[in-house]
RNA sequence: CGGAAUGUAGCGCAGCUUGGUAGCGCACCGUGUUCGGGUCGCGGGGGCCGCAGGUUCAAAUCCUGUCAUUCCGACCA
């Protein structure tokens, strides 16, 4: 490729709407151009990168025994009603009408479609196991698109779906996919962690996310991990806690109601009573699927909302507003403001207690009276708790649940995920086969996603410096740029052209920067675009050398043109 | 969906307070100059000042509405 012909425009400055480094770099280097919020044109350089990621994914999926197909991007409402997700999925599902007023949606994922397809084709246990995948654009109408390709509304995704007759079969395929994912991200030059996670709206039980670990702003998820291999997303992490004072006996000799004026926060209450937060039972009101839920937890800890939501089997959760709390109090015949709420009298409302509550004794708890708390209370003094569930948000410094060492926390970008769906879709959609005994059974399903465009952006997050991108070789748009410093210098151009021809003949993807620009411009663009290698034909040609620069390490070698060509062929083609 | 800001040329911005010929830098075209880290000069082209109303002799500028974009929060792969 001649640089003079390339459809690309690098910018002198970063676009003002870019926040994270991958977005800034990709926009400035001419890889992407925004069409509208969260929707981007993939320019030729970007498309080359995306195709490379796709091909790695494709090769590894095929190698793992999966088969590629392509499903429709526009989907009918009816299938989503069958699975129950038409109402459950929320506003991210982009809904639209066709000319006959039939209601459709743009595919944010394809469980419904693949399940419907499978039930038409897979009639017998003999047709399984099977794993089907596709690579295509998805659309999710995100509330707030941002971070360029990391969180677009339209994005490219690989999604795979497996069908098995047994849980053992699913387990096996799940491991198979986990290994394929490891290979895929390794080949893309990305270091990832496989972490336990919540399965969110897709549903199911077991799931893991593949996270690119980054210290940049773009890491959206907290990942807790330990030297011993344990790692989990914050919405799924569990931990052991250090010993804490959980018996308030030395502060309270009897159980009684005490005046605690103006103690609206735990901090104020601690100060007023001169006690640690570990002997306060905190009561929080959440709204899960529009209905109130009370969460109880030791007051020095915080509730992890996804865990709480799962504990009551909901699909949507938020903390209650003070108006909603007031309404709830009025309904139950109390008159208390936040800060004095407690489980007392909360009949017909789910009360979920965290594991930390179990061992508390002689503690302080709200009793739904403003400016009062019950002190020296015990579990027998509050409504019977039927279920103790871990709903606690893990914090750095908590101890690893496996080995007991302190957990560390880091930020990660989720680039892939794997879920065990079980019969979550096959059952409601009546997607069944006949087993060996001629009995009808639902498929046991799994699903496996990789964000293709997000992976490319994550690679930029992980590989850049102040000058621009440093693409890993496997997904770089081109391997090498050859820069004749002055295109009017016949020797420089001749050597550059010869190297270009040889590299191209050997299968190296090479760009010849034949633009009539000053050296500085070409060097800046080469760094910005992020070619892994740059070969400069310039003044040292008088001594018979070209300059050979490795973008990743900034290492510069003086080689003869033939040596440079050979070295590149060795590194890129023969690797 | 709550809070905040911004819409002026492909990109980055000024002008708006105090209404009166639409500007600057980069990019683009022509030309000369320079030639190893975003040269320098001269000459050009390109804008319904987001959109719609209103006030006014006159609106990028003032008023109202609307749309879009971005940031913080909540949510989310």
XYZ file of C-alpha atoms (C1' of nucleotides) in Angstrom:
652
model
C 0.000 0.000 0.000
C 1.228 3.422 -0.951
C 0.693 5.919 1.803
C -0.119 8.582 -0.775
C -3.161 6.541 -1.828
C -4.355 5.481 1.582
C -7.803 6.660 2.639
C -6.788 8.081 5.948
C -6.590 11.462 7.583
C -4.531 11.878 10.702
C -5.313 14.862 12.867
C -2.955 17.299 14.436
C -4.975 17.339 17.630
C -7.118 14.943 19.613
C -10.865 15.328 19.036
C -12.423 17.168 21.939
C -15.114 14.585 22.570
C -12.676 11.754 23.226
C -12.112 10.832 26.819
C -10.079 7.648 26.986
C -6.794 6.955 25.280
C -8.058 4.365 22.795
C -10.773 6.699 21.571
C -8.373 9.631 21.293
C -5.745 7.628 19.460
C -8.081 5.806 17.094
C -9.838 9.023 16.134
C -6.679 11.077 15.750
C -4.843 8.409 13.790
C -7.725 8.109 11.356
C -8.985 4.636 12.299
C -12.515 5.645 13.199
C -14.869 8.468 12.500
C -18.016 9.006 14.459
C -21.305 9.073 12.581
C -23.574 9.641 15.554
C -23.477 8.970 19.259
C -21.974 5.539 19.865
C -21.866 4.698 16.144
C -18.640 4.802 14.156
C -17.314 4.431 10.653
C -14.484 1.936 10.596
C -11.944 3.442 8.236
C -9.680 1.176 6.153
C -6.992 0.957 8.830
C -9.530 0.044 11.483
C -11.246 -2.448 9.272
C -7.952 -4.250 8.704
C -7.465 -4.488 12.449
C -11.000 -5.721 12.993
C -10.663 -8.333 10.269
C -7.495 -9.591 11.906
C -9.172 -9.919 15.274
C -12.110 -11.604 13.565
C -9.859 -14.046 11.783
C -8.049 -15.017 14.944
C -11.405 -15.566 16.591
C -12.646 -17.500 13.575
C -9.598 -19.745 13.437
C -9.732 -20.578 17.111
C -13.479 -21.125 17.136
C -13.208 -23.423 14.145
C -10.298 -25.222 15.741
C -12.437 -25.667 18.871
C -15.072 -27.360 16.741
C -17.602 -24.568 16.422
C -19.352 -23.797 13.126
C -19.885 -20.331 11.740
C -23.219 -19.096 10.477
C -24.893 -15.718 10.198
C -28.218 -14.774 11.733
C -30.462 -11.792 10.975
C -29.781 -8.429 12.544
C -33.455 -7.473 12.593
C -35.584 -9.700 14.757
C -39.333 -10.066 15.356
C -40.867 -9.184 18.701
C -42.619 -12.549 18.949
C -39.463 -14.519 19.663
C -38.512 -12.132 22.423
C -41.939 -12.577 23.936
C -41.447 -16.326 23.931
C -38.274 -16.030 25.991
C -39.810 -13.408 28.227
C -37.130 -10.868 27.439
C -39.261 -8.433 25.454
C -40.244 -6.868 28.758
C -37.163 -7.846 30.709
C -34.463 -6.485 28.457
C -35.212 -2.829 28.961
C -34.560 0.206 26.850
C -31.269 -1.039 25.472
C -33.292 -3.168 23.104
C -33.792 -0.950 20.080
C -37.373 -1.454 18.987
C -38.862 -0.429 15.654
C -41.802 -1.018 13.364
C -41.856 -2.136 9.775
C -44.252 -0.709 7.164
C -46.987 -3.105 8.252
C -46.618 -1.958 11.848
C -45.044 -5.246 12.807
C -42.832 -4.705 15.789
C -39.183 -5.651 15.433
C -35.932 -5.040 17.236
C -32.273 -4.743 16.363
C -30.332 -7.716 17.679
C -28.333 -6.936 20.815
C -27.615 -10.678 21.144
C -29.065 -13.767 19.553
C -30.221 -16.317 22.119
C -33.806 -16.127 20.886
C -32.902 -16.517 17.248
C -30.464 -19.373 17.705
C -32.850 -21.209 20.012
C -35.660 -20.865 17.497
C -33.343 -21.997 14.751
C -32.104 -24.968 16.747
C -35.560 -26.221 17.593
C -36.384 -26.368 13.898
C -33.263 -28.384 13.110
C -32.079 -30.294 16.178
C -34.673 -33.007 16.733
C -32.494 -35.797 18.044
C -29.840 -36.323 20.711
C -27.700 -37.636 17.848
C -27.366 -34.092 16.478
C -25.587 -32.854 19.593
C -23.289 -31.562 20.875
C -23.058 -28.638 18.488
C -21.662 -25.145 18.831
C -22.709 -22.392 16.406
C -21.250 -18.937 16.165
C -21.416 -15.767 14.138
C -19.542 -12.512 13.839
C -21.673 -9.489 13.131
C -22.697 -6.020 14.242
C -24.896 -5.766 17.294
C -26.928 -2.844 18.474
C -27.601 -1.956 22.083
C -29.189 1.382 22.728
C -26.942 2.227 25.657
C -28.132 4.929 28.007
C -24.825 6.621 27.747
C -22.441 5.603 25.017
C -18.895 6.709 25.686
C -15.270 5.771 25.426
C -15.371 5.386 21.644
C -15.334 1.753 20.574
C -15.188 0.522 24.160
C -18.813 1.373 24.711
C -20.495 2.055 21.453
C -24.111 1.354 20.675
C -23.280 -0.448 17.460
C -20.369 -2.819 17.834
C -18.993 -6.004 16.340
C -19.329 -9.147 18.350
C -18.656 -12.825 18.042
C -21.389 -14.781 19.732
C -21.459 -18.540 20.011
C -24.138 -20.866 21.315
C -23.687 -24.479 22.312
C -26.290 -27.209 22.548
C -25.819 -30.277 24.690
C -27.891 -33.092 26.079
C -26.287 -33.112 29.518
C -24.764 -30.763 32.056
C -21.531 -32.727 31.726
C -21.503 -32.003 28.027
C -22.031 -28.315 28.727
C -19.237 -28.304 31.319
C -16.918 -29.809 28.782
C -17.795 -27.303 26.084
C -17.502 -24.483 28.602
C -13.940 -25.519 29.359
C -13.287 -25.933 25.662
C -14.427 -22.361 25.032
C -12.438 -21.024 27.986
C -9.321 -22.522 26.452
C -10.146 -21.175 23.014
C -10.619 -17.719 24.527
C -7.293 -17.896 26.258
C -5.647 -18.684 22.919
C -7.556 -15.946 21.122
C -6.542 -13.191 23.508
C -2.981 -14.445 23.709
C -2.748 -14.330 19.942
C -4.152 -10.798 19.949
C -1.326 -9.769 22.225
C -3.607 -9.171 25.176
C -3.068 -10.297 28.714
C -6.415 -11.275 30.172
C -7.757 -12.603 33.414
C -10.655 -15.023 33.478
C -12.850 -13.916 36.351
C -16.026 -15.214 37.896
C -18.935 -12.943 37.195
C -22.605 -12.412 37.415
C -24.581 -13.453 34.390
C -26.774 -10.355 34.230
C -29.694 -10.113 31.860
C -28.557 -13.076 29.789
C -29.241 -15.300 32.743
C -27.966 -18.670 33.737
C -25.799 -19.799 36.568
C -22.088 -20.170 35.906
C -20.307 -17.434 34.041
C -16.873 -15.964 33.587
C -15.577 -12.782 32.044
C -12.284 -12.253 30.283
C -10.766 -8.997 31.407
C -7.930 -7.005 29.952
C -6.218 -5.563 32.979
C -5.513 -1.859 32.620
C -4.699 1.031 34.882
C -6.290 3.520 32.502
C -9.658 5.205 32.982
C -11.177 2.837 30.508
C -11.257 -0.101 32.890
C -14.888 -0.073 33.842
C -15.001 -3.074 36.100
C -13.350 -3.745 39.411
C -11.621 -7.090 39.441
C -10.599 -8.708 42.715
C -7.839 -11.232 42.504
C -5.349 -13.156 44.540
C -1.957 -14.725 43.911
C -3.621 -18.087 44.318
C -5.618 -17.882 41.058
C -8.860 -16.666 42.556
C -10.311 -13.753 40.635
C -13.797 -12.367 40.329
C -15.744 -9.412 39.073
C -16.915 -7.106 41.859
C -20.514 -8.192 41.352
C -19.559 -11.775 42.028
C -16.533 -11.598 44.318
C -16.691 -13.099 47.806
C -14.181 -12.731 50.588
C -13.298 -13.552 54.150
C -13.239 -10.667 56.559
C -10.729 -9.789 59.252
C -11.836 -10.367 62.838
C -14.052 -7.526 63.999
C -15.813 -6.503 67.156
C -19.338 -7.748 66.529
C -20.624 -8.030 70.094
C -21.779 -4.768 71.639
C -22.050 -6.223 75.160
C -19.434 -3.914 76.562
C -21.354 -0.858 75.361
C -24.892 -1.966 76.119
C -25.870 -3.931 79.233
C -29.522 -4.160 78.273
C -31.825 -4.041 75.298
C -33.600 -0.693 75.164
C -34.754 2.116 72.930
C -32.403 5.061 73.022
C -32.732 8.617 71.790
C -30.254 9.162 68.995
C -31.131 12.606 67.640
C -29.911 13.684 64.217
C -27.943 10.526 63.532
C -28.846 10.210 59.872
C -25.674 8.461 58.846
C -23.734 5.531 60.236
C -20.848 7.886 60.878
C -23.006 10.205 62.973
C -24.471 7.300 64.884
C -21.020 5.882 65.675
C -19.896 9.232 66.930
C -23.007 9.825 69.005
C -22.913 6.411 70.708
C -19.117 6.224 70.624
C -19.149 2.727 69.162
C -17.593 1.065 66.109
C -19.746 0.573 63.004
C -19.287 -3.189 63.349
C -21.986 -3.406 66.002
C -24.539 -1.468 64.012
C -26.991 -3.314 61.819
C -27.606 -1.206 58.734
C -30.983 -1.418 57.022
C -31.307 -0.318 53.424
C -34.360 -0.101 51.244
C -33.969 -1.075 47.611
C -36.479 -1.190 44.816
C -36.221 -4.449 42.918
C -38.502 -4.752 39.908
C -40.563 -1.856 41.279
C -41.091 -3.499 44.666
C -39.338 -2.654 47.958
C -36.782 -4.995 49.492
C -34.987 -4.518 52.806
C -31.306 -5.369 52.937
C -29.552 -5.845 56.265
C -25.795 -5.709 56.604
C -23.109 -4.910 59.147
C -22.756 -1.154 58.957
C -19.064 -0.998 58.088
C -19.795 -2.924 54.886
C -21.680 -2.097 51.728
C -24.284 -3.954 49.734
C -23.407 -5.255 46.278
C -26.568 -4.528 44.331
C -26.279 -7.316 41.789
C -25.907 -9.880 44.539
C -28.937 -8.508 46.315
C -30.926 -8.461 43.105
C -30.069 -12.085 42.443
C -30.936 -13.015 46.022
C -34.527 -11.975 45.377
C -34.555 -13.148 41.774
C -35.038 -9.701 40.269
C -33.857 -8.189 37.018
C -33.717 -4.521 37.953
C -32.500 -2.855 41.123
C -31.910 0.596 42.515
C -31.754 2.202 45.901
C -35.111 3.598 47.064
C -35.591 7.349 46.951
C -36.472 9.155 50.172
C -39.960 9.663 48.785
C -40.349 5.926 48.278
C -39.080 5.271 51.790
C -41.573 7.774 53.181
C -44.331 6.032 51.247
C -43.255 2.645 52.568
C -43.122 3.933 56.138
C -46.594 5.438 55.844
C -47.926 2.185 54.425
C -46.554 0.218 57.384
C -47.754 2.787 59.896
C -44.373 4.290 60.772
C -43.025 7.768 60.580
C -39.276 7.514 60.147
C -36.757 9.151 57.848
C -33.732 7.427 56.343
C -31.165 6.808 59.050
C -33.685 5.238 61.404
C -35.124 2.540 59.194
C -35.181 -1.021 60.479
C -36.653 -4.430 59.701
C -39.252 -4.165 62.449
C -42.819 -4.370 61.234
C -41.784 -4.832 57.636
C -44.220 -7.586 56.954
C -44.819 -8.859 53.437
C -41.547 -7.382 52.265
C -38.530 -9.508 51.441
C -35.838 -9.027 54.081
C -32.408 -10.151 52.951
C -29.655 -10.324 55.556
C -26.012 -10.479 54.674
C -23.827 -13.217 56.180
C -22.164 -10.584 58.343
C -25.406 -10.152 60.256
C -25.433 -13.749 61.478
C -22.798 -13.326 64.139
C -23.772 -9.913 65.428
C -24.774 -9.583 69.093
C -25.993 -6.749 71.298
C -26.056 -4.453 68.307
C -27.755 -1.200 67.340
C -30.617 -1.198 64.874
C -33.204 1.249 63.556
C -36.796 0.698 64.640
C -38.579 3.012 62.221
C -38.795 5.896 64.681
C -37.027 9.098 63.807
C -34.269 10.021 66.269
C -34.409 6.631 68.028
C -32.535 3.341 67.781
C -32.804 0.024 69.572
C -29.500 -0.730 71.295
C -28.192 -3.962 72.766
C -30.437 -5.785 70.348
C -30.066 -9.376 69.242
C -31.360 -11.322 66.300
C -34.206 -12.565 68.431
C -35.385 -8.962 68.785
C -35.944 -8.443 65.099
C -38.181 -10.293 62.656
C -37.069 -13.775 61.824
C -34.541 -13.783 59.086
C -35.170 -16.709 56.828
C -32.246 -16.302 54.575
C -28.692 -15.256 55.145
C -27.101 -14.546 51.791
C -23.813 -13.001 50.828
C -24.819 -9.589 49.474
C -21.654 -7.797 50.544
C -19.456 -5.700 48.283
C -15.915 -7.005 48.522
C -13.195 -4.468 49.200
C -9.470 -4.529 48.546
C -7.756 -5.896 51.632
C -10.493 -8.407 52.411
C -9.120 -11.921 52.463
C -9.216 -14.396 49.610
C -12.027 -16.937 50.047
C -9.755 -19.721 48.814
C -6.374 -19.149 50.418
C -6.951 -16.391 52.930
C -4.378 -13.926 51.644
C -5.388 -10.284 51.145
C -7.271 -9.658 47.902
C -6.055 -7.098 45.431
C -8.214 -4.975 43.198
C -7.595 -3.710 39.687
C -9.538 -2.254 36.781
C -10.411 -4.380 33.809
C -12.004 -4.084 30.382
C -14.308 -6.975 29.647
C -13.518 -8.350 26.200
C -15.197 -11.727 26.402
C -17.596 -13.741 28.449
C -18.835 -17.277 28.714
C -22.124 -18.365 30.258
C -23.780 -21.605 31.136
C -27.363 -20.951 30.159
C -28.737 -24.387 30.927
C -32.386 -24.489 29.878
C -33.084 -20.815 30.454
C -34.066 -20.302 26.813
C -34.834 -23.812 25.633
C -37.532 -24.376 28.247
C -39.680 -21.265 27.760
C -39.202 -21.455 24.002
C -40.041 -25.140 23.976
C -36.829 -25.997 22.157
C -36.616 -29.714 22.631
C -35.229 -32.943 21.188
C -35.891 -36.632 21.664
C -33.420 -38.488 23.875
C -32.336 -42.160 23.638
C -35.580 -43.198 25.239
C -37.721 -41.182 22.875
C -38.483 -38.677 25.612
C -38.733 -34.948 25.022
C -35.938 -32.893 26.620
C -34.918 -29.228 26.420
C -31.426 -28.438 25.139
C -28.734 -27.618 27.664
C -27.240 -24.415 26.308
C -24.195 -22.238 26.729
C -23.295 -18.938 25.162
C -19.929 -17.348 24.537
C -19.277 -13.753 23.466
C -16.284 -11.757 22.366
C -16.452 -8.053 21.632
C -14.419 -7.779 18.434
C -14.376 -3.992 18.210
C -13.951 -3.706 21.940
C -11.007 -6.095 21.859
C -9.317 -3.902 19.256
C -9.910 -0.818 21.397
C -8.697 -2.637 24.504
C -5.502 -3.485 22.638
C -4.931 0.226 22.121
C -5.588 0.876 25.800
C -2.982 -1.713 26.658
C -0.420 -0.746 24.012
C 0.285 2.932 23.509
C 2.618 5.733 24.464
C 2.555 9.515 24.189
C 3.280 9.316 20.457
C 0.493 6.965 19.522
C -0.538 3.356 19.209
C 1.791 0.349 19.463
C -0.194 -2.398 17.770
C 0.628 -5.984 18.657
C 1.920 -7.526 15.420
C -0.926 -10.014 15.098
C -3.604 -7.341 14.848
C -1.665 -4.379 13.449
C -3.289 -2.930 10.315
C 0.071 -3.302 8.557
C 3.305 -4.797 9.818
C 5.802 -2.324 8.441
C 6.043 1.193 7.122
C 8.946 2.081 4.860
C 9.869 5.737 4.957
C 12.021 7.213 2.245
C 12.946 10.474 3.928
C 13.015 12.417 0.684
C 11.063 11.001 -2.220
C 13.069 13.104 -4.658
C 16.261 11.330 -3.611
C 16.623 8.617 -6.221
C 18.710 6.267 -4.125
C 16.345 6.483 -1.164
C 13.338 5.830 -3.339
C 15.002 3.004 -5.176
C 16.035 1.214 -1.973
C 12.656 1.843 -0.396
C 10.846 0.518 -3.427
C 13.020 -2.608 -3.536
C 12.439 -3.369 0.125
C 8.740 -2.755 -0.388
C 8.601 -5.175 -3.297
C 10.547 -7.880 -1.482
C 8.512 -7.640 1.675
C 5.277 -7.672 -0.220
C 6.388 -10.680 -2.239
C 7.156 -12.469 1.024
C 3.704 -11.763 2.367
C 4.579 -8.978 4.777
C 1.911 -6.286 4.967
C 3.811 -3.156 4.167
C 3.140 0.510 3.541
C 5.444 2.716 1.521
C 5.227 6.293 2.717
C 5.735 7.879 -0.669
C 4.146 11.179 0.299
C 6.027 14.339 -0.523
C 6.177 15.289 3.138
C 8.978 16.188 5.448
C 10.516 13.426 7.519
C 8.977 14.746 10.715
C 5.469 14.418 9.368
C 6.037 10.850 8.235
C 7.641 9.835 11.528
C 4.857 11.388 13.561
C 2.234 9.614 11.484
C 4.098 6.308 11.667
C 4.207 6.501 15.459
C 0.613 7.646 15.713
C -0.781 4.936 13.429
C 1.316 2.437 15.314
C 3.090 0.306 12.712
C 5.076 -2.282 14.696
C 8.149 -1.687 12.500
C 9.500 1.302 10.626
C 12.302 1.151 8.112
C 13.776 4.501 7.138
C 15.747 4.989 3.950
C 17.590 8.191 4.625
C 20.983 9.738 5.059
C 22.683 6.611 6.405
C 22.163 5.001 3.008
C 25.461 6.635 2.077
C 27.041 4.108 4.428
C 24.798 1.386 3.070
C 22.381 1.248 6.009
C 18.746 1.782 6.642
C 17.310 2.591 10.039
C 15.188 -0.158 11.511
C 12.949 0.852 14.371
C 10.821 -1.317 16.614
C 7.782 0.649 17.773
C 7.181 -1.395 20.897
C 10.630 -0.944 22.407
C 11.797 2.188 20.565
C 14.866 0.132 19.717
C 16.732 1.416 16.629
C 19.127 -0.706 14.540
C 21.301 0.115 11.579
C 21.007 -2.677 9.058
C 21.580 -3.102 5.390
C 18.367 -3.100 3.374
C 18.662 -6.859 2.824
C 19.220 -7.541 6.501
C 16.220 -5.425 7.389
C 14.023 -7.234 4.884
C 15.216 -10.631 6.057
C 14.728 -9.783 9.700
C 11.174 -8.628 9.074
C 10.364 -11.757 7.099
C 11.772 -13.854 9.924
C 9.820 -12.011 12.579
C 6.528 -11.731 10.771
C 6.229 -14.611 8.358
C 8.338 -17.353 9.877
C 7.753 -16.473 13.562
C -33.257 8.817 33.720
C -31.207 12.910 37.397
C -27.132 17.005 37.449
C -23.841 20.232 34.234
C -21.928 22.193 29.790
C -21.420 22.933 24.594
C -23.305 23.480 19.346
C -19.525 28.882 14.474
C -15.474 25.241 7.732
C -13.040 18.281 7.919
C -10.319 19.022 13.146
C -9.133 22.496 17.334
C -11.061 27.172 18.716
C -12.128 32.905 19.012
C -16.225 36.298 18.255
C -21.683 36.630 21.849
C -21.137 40.464 27.756
C -22.175 45.863 24.761
C -26.706 43.418 17.898
C -24.131 46.425 12.372
C -19.042 43.043 6.307
C -18.110 35.739 9.937
C -12.602 35.186 11.944
C -7.836 32.385 13.614
C -4.594 27.832 13.678
C -4.366 23.002 11.447
C -6.149 20.328 7.161
C -7.340 21.218 1.648
C -5.976 23.696 -3.631
C -2.022 26.651 -6.393
C 2.992 28.414 -6.085
C 7.848 29.128 -4.331
C 11.121 27.580 -0.348
C 12.864 23.855 2.931
C 14.263 18.624 3.415
C 15.826 13.152 9.581
C 10.765 14.301 14.311
C 4.086 17.963 12.552
C 9.542 23.995 7.633
C 8.596 29.066 6.041
C 6.320 32.616 2.577
C 2.668 34.292 -1.029
C -2.119 33.432 -3.243
C -6.804 30.648 -2.959
C -11.443 27.498 -2.057
C -14.771 26.093 1.644
C -19.701 28.208 6.667
C -28.008 28.940 6.355
C -22.894 30.426 13.092
C -27.417 23.051 15.127
C -32.809 23.891 13.840
C -37.547 26.676 14.374
C -40.023 30.796 16.019
C -39.779 35.791 18.261
C -37.746 40.979 19.368
C -35.294 44.652 16.027
C -34.241 48.998 10.610
C -30.618 45.013 11.476
C -29.431 38.679 15.070
C -23.744 34.064 15.311
C -24.727 37.766 19.260
C -30.911 39.180 22.804
C -35.631 36.002 24.043
C -38.548 31.282 23.651
C -38.793 26.465 22.086
C -36.560 22.292 20.053
C -32.796 18.864 18.455
C -27.927 17.104 18.909
C -23.271 16.248 21.250
C -20.225 15.806 25.565
C -19.094 15.436 30.863
C -20.590 13.708 36.187
C -24.028 10.164 38.414
C -27.242 5.801 37.963
C -27.077 1.600 34.412
C -24.355 -1.540 31.242
C -20.556 -6.105 27.275
